[in-house]
GROMACS .gro file of C-alpha atoms in nm:
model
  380
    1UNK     CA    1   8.670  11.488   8.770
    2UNK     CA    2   8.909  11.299   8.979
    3UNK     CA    3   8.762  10.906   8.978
    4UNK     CA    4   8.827  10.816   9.315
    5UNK     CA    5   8.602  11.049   9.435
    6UNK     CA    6   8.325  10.958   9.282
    7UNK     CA    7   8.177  10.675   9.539
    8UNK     CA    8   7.923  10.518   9.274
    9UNK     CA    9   8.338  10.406   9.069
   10UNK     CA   10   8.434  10.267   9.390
   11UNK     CA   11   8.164  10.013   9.484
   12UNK     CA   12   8.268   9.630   9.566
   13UNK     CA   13   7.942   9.398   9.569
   14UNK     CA   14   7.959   9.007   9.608
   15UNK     CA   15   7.730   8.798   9.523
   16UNK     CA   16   7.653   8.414   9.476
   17UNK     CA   17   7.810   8.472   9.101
   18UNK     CA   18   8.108   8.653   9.152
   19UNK     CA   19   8.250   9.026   9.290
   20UNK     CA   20   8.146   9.350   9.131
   21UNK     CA   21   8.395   9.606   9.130
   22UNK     CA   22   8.402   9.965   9.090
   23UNK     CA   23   8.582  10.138   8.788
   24UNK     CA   24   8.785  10.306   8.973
   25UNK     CA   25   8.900  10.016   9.304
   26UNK     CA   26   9.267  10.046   9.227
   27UNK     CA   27   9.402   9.698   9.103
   28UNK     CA   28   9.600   9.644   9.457
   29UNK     CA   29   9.261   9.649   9.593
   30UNK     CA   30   9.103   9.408   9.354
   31UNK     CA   31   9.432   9.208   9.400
   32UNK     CA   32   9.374   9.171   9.803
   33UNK     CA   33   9.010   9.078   9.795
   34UNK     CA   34   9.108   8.814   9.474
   35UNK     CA   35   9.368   8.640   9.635
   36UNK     CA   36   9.191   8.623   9.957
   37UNK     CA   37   8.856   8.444   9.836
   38UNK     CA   38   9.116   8.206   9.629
   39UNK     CA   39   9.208   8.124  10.019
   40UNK     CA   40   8.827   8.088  10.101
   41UNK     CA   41   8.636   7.976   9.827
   42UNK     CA   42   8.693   7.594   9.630
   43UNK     CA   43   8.946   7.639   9.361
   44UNK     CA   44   8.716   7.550   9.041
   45UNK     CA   45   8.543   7.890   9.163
   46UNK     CA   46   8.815   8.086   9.128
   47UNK     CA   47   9.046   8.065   8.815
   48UNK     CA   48   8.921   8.322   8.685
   49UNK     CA   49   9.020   8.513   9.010
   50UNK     CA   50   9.350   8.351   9.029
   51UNK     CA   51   9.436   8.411   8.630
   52UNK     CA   52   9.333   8.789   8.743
   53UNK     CA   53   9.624   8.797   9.019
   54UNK     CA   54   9.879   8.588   8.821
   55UNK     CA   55   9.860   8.862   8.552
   56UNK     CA   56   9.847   9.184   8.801
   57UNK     CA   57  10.175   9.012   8.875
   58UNK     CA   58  10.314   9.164   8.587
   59UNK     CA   59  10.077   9.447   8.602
   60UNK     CA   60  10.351   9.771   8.563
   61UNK     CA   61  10.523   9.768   8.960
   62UNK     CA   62  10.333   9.810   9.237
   63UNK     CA   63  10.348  10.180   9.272
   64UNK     CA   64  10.120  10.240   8.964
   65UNK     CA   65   9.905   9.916   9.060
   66UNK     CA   66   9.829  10.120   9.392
   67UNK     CA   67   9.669  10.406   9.175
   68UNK     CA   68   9.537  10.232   8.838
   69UNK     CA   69   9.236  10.066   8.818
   70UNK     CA   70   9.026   9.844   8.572
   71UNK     CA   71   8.795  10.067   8.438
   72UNK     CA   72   9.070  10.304   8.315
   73UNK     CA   73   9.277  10.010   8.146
   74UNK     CA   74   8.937   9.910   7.961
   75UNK     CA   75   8.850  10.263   7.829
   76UNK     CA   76   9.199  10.300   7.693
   77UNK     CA   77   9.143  10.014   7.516
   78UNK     CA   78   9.577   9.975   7.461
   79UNK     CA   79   9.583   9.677   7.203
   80UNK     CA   80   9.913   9.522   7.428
   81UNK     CA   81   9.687   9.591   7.736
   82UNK     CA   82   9.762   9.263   8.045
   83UNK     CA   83   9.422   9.253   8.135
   84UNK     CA   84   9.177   9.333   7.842
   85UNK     CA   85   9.254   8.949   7.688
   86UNK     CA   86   9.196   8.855   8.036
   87UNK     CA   87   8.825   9.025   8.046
   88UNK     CA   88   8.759   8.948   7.638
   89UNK     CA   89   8.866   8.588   7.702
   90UNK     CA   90   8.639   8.553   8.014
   91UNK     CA   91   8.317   8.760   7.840
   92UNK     CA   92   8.343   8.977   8.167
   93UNK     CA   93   8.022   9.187   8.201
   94UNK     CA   94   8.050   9.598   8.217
   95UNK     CA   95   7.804   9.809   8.395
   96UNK     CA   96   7.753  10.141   8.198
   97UNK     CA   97   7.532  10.439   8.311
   98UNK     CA   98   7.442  10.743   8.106
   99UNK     CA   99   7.246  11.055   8.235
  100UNK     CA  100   6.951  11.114   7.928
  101UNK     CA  101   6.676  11.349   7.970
  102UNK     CA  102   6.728  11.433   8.332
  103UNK     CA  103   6.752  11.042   8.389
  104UNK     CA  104   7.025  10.783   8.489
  105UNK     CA  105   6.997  10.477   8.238
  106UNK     CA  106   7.191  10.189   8.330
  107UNK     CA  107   7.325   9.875   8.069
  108UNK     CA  108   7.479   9.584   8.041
  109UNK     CA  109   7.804   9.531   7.789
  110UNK     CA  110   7.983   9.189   7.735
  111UNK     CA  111   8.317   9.208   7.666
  112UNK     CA  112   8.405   8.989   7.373
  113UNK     CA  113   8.387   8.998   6.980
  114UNK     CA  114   8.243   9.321   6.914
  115UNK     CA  115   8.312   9.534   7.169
  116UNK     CA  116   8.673   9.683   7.086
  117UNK     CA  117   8.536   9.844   6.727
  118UNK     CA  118   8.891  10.009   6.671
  119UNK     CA  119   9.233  10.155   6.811
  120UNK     CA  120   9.108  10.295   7.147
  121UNK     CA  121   8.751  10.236   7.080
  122UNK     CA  122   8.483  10.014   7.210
  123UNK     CA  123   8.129   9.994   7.226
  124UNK     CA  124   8.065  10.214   7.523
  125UNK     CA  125   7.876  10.565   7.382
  126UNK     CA  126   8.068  10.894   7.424
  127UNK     CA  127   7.810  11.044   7.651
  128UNK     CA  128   7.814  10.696   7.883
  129UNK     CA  129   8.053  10.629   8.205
  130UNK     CA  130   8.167  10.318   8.239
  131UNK     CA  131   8.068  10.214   8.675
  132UNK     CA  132   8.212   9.887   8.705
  133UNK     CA  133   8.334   9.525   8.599
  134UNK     CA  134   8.159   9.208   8.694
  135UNK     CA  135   8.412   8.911   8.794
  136UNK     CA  136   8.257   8.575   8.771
  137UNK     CA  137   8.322   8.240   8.954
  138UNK     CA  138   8.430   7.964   8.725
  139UNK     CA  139   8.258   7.613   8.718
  140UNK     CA  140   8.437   7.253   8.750
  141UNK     CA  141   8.472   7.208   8.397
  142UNK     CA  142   8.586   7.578   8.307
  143UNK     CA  143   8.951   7.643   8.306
  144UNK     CA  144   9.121   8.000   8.225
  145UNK     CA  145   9.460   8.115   8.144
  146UNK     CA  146   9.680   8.382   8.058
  147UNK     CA  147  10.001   8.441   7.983
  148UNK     CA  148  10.237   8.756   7.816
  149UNK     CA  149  10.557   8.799   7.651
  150UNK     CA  150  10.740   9.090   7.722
  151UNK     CA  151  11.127   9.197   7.680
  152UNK     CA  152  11.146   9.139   8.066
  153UNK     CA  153  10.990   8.934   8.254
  154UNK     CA  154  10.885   9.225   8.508
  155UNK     CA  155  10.735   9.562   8.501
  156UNK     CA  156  10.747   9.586   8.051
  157UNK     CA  157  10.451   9.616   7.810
  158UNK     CA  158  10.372   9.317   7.613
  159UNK     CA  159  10.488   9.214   7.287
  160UNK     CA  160  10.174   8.964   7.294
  161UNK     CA  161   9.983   8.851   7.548
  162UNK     CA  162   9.721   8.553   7.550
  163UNK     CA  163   9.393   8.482   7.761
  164UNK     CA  164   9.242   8.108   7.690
  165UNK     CA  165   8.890   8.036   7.853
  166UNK     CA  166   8.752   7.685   7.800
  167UNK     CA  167   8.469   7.522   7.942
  168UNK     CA  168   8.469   7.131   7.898
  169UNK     CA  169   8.156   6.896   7.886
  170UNK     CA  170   8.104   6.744   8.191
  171UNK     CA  171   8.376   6.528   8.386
  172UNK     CA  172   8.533   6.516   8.029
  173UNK     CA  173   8.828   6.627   7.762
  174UNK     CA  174   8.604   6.730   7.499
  175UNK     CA  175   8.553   7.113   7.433
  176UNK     CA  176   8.230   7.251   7.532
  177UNK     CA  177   8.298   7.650   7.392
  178UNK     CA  178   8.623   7.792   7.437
  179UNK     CA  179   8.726   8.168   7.396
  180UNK     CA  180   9.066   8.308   7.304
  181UNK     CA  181   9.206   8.663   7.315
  182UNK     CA  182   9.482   8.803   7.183
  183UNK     CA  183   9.677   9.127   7.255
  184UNK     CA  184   9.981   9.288   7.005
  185UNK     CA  185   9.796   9.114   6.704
  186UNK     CA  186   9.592   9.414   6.583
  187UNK     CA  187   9.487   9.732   6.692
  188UNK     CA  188   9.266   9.614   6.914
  189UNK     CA  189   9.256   9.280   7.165
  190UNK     CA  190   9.130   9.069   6.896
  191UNK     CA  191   8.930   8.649   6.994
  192UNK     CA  192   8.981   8.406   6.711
  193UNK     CA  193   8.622   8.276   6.700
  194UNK     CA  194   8.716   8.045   6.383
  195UNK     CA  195   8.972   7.891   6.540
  196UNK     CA  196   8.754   7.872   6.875
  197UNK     CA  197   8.438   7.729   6.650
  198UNK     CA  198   8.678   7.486   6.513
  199UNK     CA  199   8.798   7.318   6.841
  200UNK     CA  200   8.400   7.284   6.996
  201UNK     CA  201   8.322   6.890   7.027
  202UNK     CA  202   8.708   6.787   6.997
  203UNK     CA  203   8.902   6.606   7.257
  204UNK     CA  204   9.198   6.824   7.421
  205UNK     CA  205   9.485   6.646   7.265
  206UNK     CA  206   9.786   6.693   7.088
  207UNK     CA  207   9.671   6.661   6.726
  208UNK     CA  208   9.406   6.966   6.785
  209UNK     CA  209   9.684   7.151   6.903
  210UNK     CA  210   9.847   7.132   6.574
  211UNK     CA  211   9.498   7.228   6.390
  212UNK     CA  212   9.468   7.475   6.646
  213UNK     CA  213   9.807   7.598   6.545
  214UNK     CA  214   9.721   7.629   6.150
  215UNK     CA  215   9.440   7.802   6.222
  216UNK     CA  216   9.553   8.072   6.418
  217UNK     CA  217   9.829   8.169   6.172
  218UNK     CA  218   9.579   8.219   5.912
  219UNK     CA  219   9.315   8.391   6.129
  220UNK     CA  220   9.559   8.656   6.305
  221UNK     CA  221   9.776   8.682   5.975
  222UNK     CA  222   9.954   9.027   6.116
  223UNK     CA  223  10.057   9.261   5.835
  224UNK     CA  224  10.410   9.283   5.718
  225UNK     CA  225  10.392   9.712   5.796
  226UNK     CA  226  10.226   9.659   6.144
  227UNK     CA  227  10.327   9.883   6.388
  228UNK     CA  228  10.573   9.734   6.666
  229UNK     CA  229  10.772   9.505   6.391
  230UNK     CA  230  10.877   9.141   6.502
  231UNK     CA  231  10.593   9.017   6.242
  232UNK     CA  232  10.735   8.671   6.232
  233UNK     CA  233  10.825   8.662   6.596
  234UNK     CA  234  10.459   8.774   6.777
  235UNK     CA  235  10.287   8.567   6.511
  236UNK     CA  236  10.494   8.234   6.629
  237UNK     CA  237  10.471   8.356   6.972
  238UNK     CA  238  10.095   8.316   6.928
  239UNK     CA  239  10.109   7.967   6.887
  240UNK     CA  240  10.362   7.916   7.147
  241UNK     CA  241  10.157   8.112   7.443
  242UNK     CA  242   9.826   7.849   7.277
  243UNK     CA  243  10.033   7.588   7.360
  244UNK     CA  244  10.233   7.687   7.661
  245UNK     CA  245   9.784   7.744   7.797
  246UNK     CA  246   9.754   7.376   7.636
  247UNK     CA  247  10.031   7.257   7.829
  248UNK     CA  248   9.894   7.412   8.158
  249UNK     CA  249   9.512   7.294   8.137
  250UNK     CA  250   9.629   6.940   8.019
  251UNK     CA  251   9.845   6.937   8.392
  252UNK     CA  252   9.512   7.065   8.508
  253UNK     CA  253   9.289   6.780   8.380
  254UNK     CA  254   9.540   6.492   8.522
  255UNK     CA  255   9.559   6.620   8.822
  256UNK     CA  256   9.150   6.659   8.829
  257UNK     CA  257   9.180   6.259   8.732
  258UNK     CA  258   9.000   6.387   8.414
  259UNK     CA  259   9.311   6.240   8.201
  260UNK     CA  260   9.549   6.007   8.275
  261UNK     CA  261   9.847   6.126   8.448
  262UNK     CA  262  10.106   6.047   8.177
  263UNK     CA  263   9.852   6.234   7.863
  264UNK     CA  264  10.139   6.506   7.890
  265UNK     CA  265  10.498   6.387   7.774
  266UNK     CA  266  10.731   6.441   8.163
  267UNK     CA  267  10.983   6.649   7.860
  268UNK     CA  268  10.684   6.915   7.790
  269UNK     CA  269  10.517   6.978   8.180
  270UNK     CA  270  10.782   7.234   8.274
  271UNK     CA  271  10.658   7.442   7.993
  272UNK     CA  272  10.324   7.521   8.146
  273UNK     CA  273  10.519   7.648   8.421
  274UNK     CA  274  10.565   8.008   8.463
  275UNK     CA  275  10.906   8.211   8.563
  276UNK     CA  276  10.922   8.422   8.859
  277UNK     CA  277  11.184   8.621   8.929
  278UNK     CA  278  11.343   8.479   9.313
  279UNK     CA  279  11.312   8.725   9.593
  280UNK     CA  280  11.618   8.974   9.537
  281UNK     CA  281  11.868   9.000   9.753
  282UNK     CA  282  12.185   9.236   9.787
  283UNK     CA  283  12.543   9.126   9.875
  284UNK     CA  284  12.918   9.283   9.840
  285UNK     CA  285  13.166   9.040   9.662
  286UNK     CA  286  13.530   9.104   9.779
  287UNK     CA  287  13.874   8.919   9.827
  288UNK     CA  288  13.999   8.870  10.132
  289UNK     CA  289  14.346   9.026  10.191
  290UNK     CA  290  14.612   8.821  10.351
  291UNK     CA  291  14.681   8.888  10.724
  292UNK     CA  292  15.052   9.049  10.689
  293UNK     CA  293  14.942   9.323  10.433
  294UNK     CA  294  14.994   9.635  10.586
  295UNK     CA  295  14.654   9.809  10.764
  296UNK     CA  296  14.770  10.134  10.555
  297UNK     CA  297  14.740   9.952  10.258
  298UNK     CA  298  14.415   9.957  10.043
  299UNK     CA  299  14.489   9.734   9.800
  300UNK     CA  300  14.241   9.464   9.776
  301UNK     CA  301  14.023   9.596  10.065
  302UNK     CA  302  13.649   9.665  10.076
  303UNK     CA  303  13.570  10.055  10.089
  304UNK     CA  304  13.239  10.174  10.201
  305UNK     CA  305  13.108  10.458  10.009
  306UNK     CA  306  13.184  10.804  10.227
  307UNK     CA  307  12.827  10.872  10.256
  308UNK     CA  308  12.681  10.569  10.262
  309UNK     CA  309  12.574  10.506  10.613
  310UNK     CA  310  12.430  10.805  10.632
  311UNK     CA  311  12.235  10.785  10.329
  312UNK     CA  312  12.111  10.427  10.432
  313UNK     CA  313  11.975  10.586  10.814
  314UNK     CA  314  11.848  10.884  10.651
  315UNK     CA  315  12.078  11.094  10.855
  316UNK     CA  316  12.234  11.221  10.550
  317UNK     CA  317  12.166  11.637  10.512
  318UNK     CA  318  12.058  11.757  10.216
  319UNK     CA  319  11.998  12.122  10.100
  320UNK     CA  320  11.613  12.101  10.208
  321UNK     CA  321  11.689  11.954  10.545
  322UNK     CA  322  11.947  12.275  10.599
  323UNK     CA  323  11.738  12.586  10.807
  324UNK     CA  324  11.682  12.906  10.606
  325UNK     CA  325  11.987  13.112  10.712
  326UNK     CA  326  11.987  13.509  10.834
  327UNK     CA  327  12.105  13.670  10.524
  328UNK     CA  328  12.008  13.377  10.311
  329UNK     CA  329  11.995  13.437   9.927
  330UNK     CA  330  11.765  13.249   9.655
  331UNK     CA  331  11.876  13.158   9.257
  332UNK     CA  332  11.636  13.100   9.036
  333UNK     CA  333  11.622  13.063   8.669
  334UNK     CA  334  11.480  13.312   8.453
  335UNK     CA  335  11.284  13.140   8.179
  336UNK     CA  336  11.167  13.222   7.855
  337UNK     CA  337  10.779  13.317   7.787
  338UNK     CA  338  10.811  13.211   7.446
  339UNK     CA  339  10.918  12.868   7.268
  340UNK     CA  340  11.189  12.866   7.012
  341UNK     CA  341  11.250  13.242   7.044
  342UNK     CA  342  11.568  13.408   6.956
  343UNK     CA  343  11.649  13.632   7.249
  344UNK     CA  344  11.734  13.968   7.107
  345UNK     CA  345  11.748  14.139   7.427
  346UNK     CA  346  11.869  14.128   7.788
  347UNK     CA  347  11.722  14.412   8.033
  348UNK     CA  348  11.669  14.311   8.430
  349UNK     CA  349  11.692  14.695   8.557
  350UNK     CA  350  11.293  14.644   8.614
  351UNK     CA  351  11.346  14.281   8.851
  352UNK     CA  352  11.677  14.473   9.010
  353UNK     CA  353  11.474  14.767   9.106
  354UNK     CA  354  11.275  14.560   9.353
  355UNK     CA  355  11.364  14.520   9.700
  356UNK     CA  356  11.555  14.178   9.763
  357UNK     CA  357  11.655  14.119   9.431
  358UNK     CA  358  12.070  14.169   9.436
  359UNK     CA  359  12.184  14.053   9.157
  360UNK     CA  360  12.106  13.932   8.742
  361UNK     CA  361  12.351  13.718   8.572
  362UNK     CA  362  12.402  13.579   8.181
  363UNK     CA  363  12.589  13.455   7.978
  364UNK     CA  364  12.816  13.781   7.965
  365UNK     CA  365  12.946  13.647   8.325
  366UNK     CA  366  13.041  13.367   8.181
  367UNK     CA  367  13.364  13.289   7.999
  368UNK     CA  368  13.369  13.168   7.659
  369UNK     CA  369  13.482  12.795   7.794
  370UNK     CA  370  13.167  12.822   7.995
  371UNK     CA  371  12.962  12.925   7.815
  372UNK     CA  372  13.009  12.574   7.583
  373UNK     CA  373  12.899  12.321   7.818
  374UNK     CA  374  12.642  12.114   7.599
  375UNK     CA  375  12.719  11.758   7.509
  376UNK     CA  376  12.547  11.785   7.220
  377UNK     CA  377  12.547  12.155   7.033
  378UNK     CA  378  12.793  12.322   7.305
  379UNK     CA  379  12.570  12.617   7.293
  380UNK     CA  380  12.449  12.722   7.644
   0.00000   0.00000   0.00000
């Protein structure tokens, strides 16, 4: 069953509370309709949209964004997935349908503690489907973040990602609930709720983070044989992506007028900054010869590539673009119909009997130099 025909997985509702989206909207689509009500709507109702597109940012490239969608990324369940500490961190409410007794029946899941019960596996029954993904608008005094290490900063799987949801008392520094998800810490996305339960009624503040910091070592401890290696580096880079979400929600709460404006140390603010790579742009370094050198000579000068103007205007011709030819002949190769088969035999005299077929060559019309082309066992 392809997904994206199925019109009941492609369904986008809004409401008062937030968008509804299909399982199956690709994330370019949830992208679009994100960043525009971040244009339209007051910005304390929309963090949670605007962690959403910071983090389809680094979502694969665009080409698989175009295709993917939400509900297969949840389903999967990869423990290094961008958005499931996204959705965990936020609670995000799933819509699942099953088909009992000649009936639809229709749920609610949270996601959240609970609901990723081991590698690849959640919650969600075998015989249910999984329709769609509730996104909710954010209050005044809720804040979300989310950021992800990777090897580069672009199109690369996580080494950990992070996902930090807080909601404040009102017009104030001091935790109401917060809710933290992790990814590349377990074989699942895995929430500290200790460390969460420990940081409800304290103020936002430097010395938490350093509780904060002690507690999350013990709670995601990360075995020494886990799979992926860099144990000491993904547990310190926990700590670090708490902090670098500290850093950011602190600059957050000054500039609300919530804090003062110098709570945050001017040598720390850049670090709840994120990188993004500048727009790329192409240019050809090259010396400048000096005006007597000789037009015939081509030492120092620029060369263009033979073909490349034609390849850049498309004009180039390639064997597909060439006509079929009167008299034209086809090569294909003739493979084997068994794996890992020692080929005893050689007989075409049954494919050369048939009209059109001219010709059958092997390895016998090769020479022995020919023959030993491969760069590895020079056996071809």
């Amino acid at each position: 069953i392809n997904p994206t025909q199925v019109k009941e997985l492609l369904e986008i509702k809004e409401s008062q509370d937030g968008i509804y989206f299909g399982a199956a909207v690709s994330l370019m689509e949830i992208d679009a309709l994100l960043r525009q009500r971040i244009e339209q709507l007051p910005e304390s109702e929309t963090r949670l949209f605007q962690c959403t597109v910071d983090m389809l940012h680094y979502f694969a490239g665009k080409q698989i964004r175009n295709v993917a969608c939400l509900g297969g990324n949840i389903m999967t369940g990869s423990p290094i997935s961008d958005m499931n500490p996204v959705l965990s961190a936020a609670g995000a409410q799933l819509e699942v349908a099953s088909f009992v007794d000649g009936k639809l029946q229709k749920r609610s899941v949270h996601m959240g503690t609970g609901f990723f019960t081991g590698y690849r596996r959640n919650v969600i029954e075998a015989h249910e489907v999984l329709l769609g993904i509730h996104f909710r608008k954010t209050t005044p005094d809720q804040y979300i973040v989310a950021f992800k290490q990777a090897r580069r900063r672009d199109d690369d799987i996580a080494i950990v990602n992070a996902a930090i949801n807080v909601r404040f008392e009102e017009k104030s520094n001091i935790v109401a609930r917060i809710s933290m998800a992790f990814g590349g810490m377990a074989p699942t996305t895995v929430l500290a709720p200790r460390t969460s339960q420990l940081m409800v009624g304290q103020e936002w503040s430097h010395q938490l983070v350093e509780r904060v910091a002690e507690s999350l070592c013990t709670e995601l401890p990360l075995a020494a044989s886990a799979p992926g290696g860099m144990i000491a580096y993904r547990r310190a880079l926990v700590v670090s992506l708490f902090f670098k979400a500290y850093l950011a929600i602190s600059l957050k709460l000054s500039k609300s007028g919530i804090t003062s404006s110098d709570a945050l140390p001017p040598e720390e603010r850049s670090g709840a900054e994120t990188f993004h790579t500048p727009v790329l742009k192409s240019a050809q370094l090259f010396e400048r010869v000096c005006s007597d050198q000789p037009i015939c000579d081509p030492i120092g000068r620029p060369k263009v590539h033979a073909a490349a103007l034609k390849q850049a205007t498309g004009e180039a011709i390639y064997t597909d673009d060439i006509p079929r030819m009167d008299g034209e002949v086809y090569l294909a190769f003739v493979l084997s119909t068994k794996p890992r088969a020692k080929i005893t035999k050689l007989d075409a005299s049954e494919a050369l009997a048939l009209d059109g077929v001219h010709q059958f060559f092997c390895y016998k019309d090769l020479t022995e130099h020919e023959n030993e082309v491969g760069p590895v066992f020079h056996d071809e």
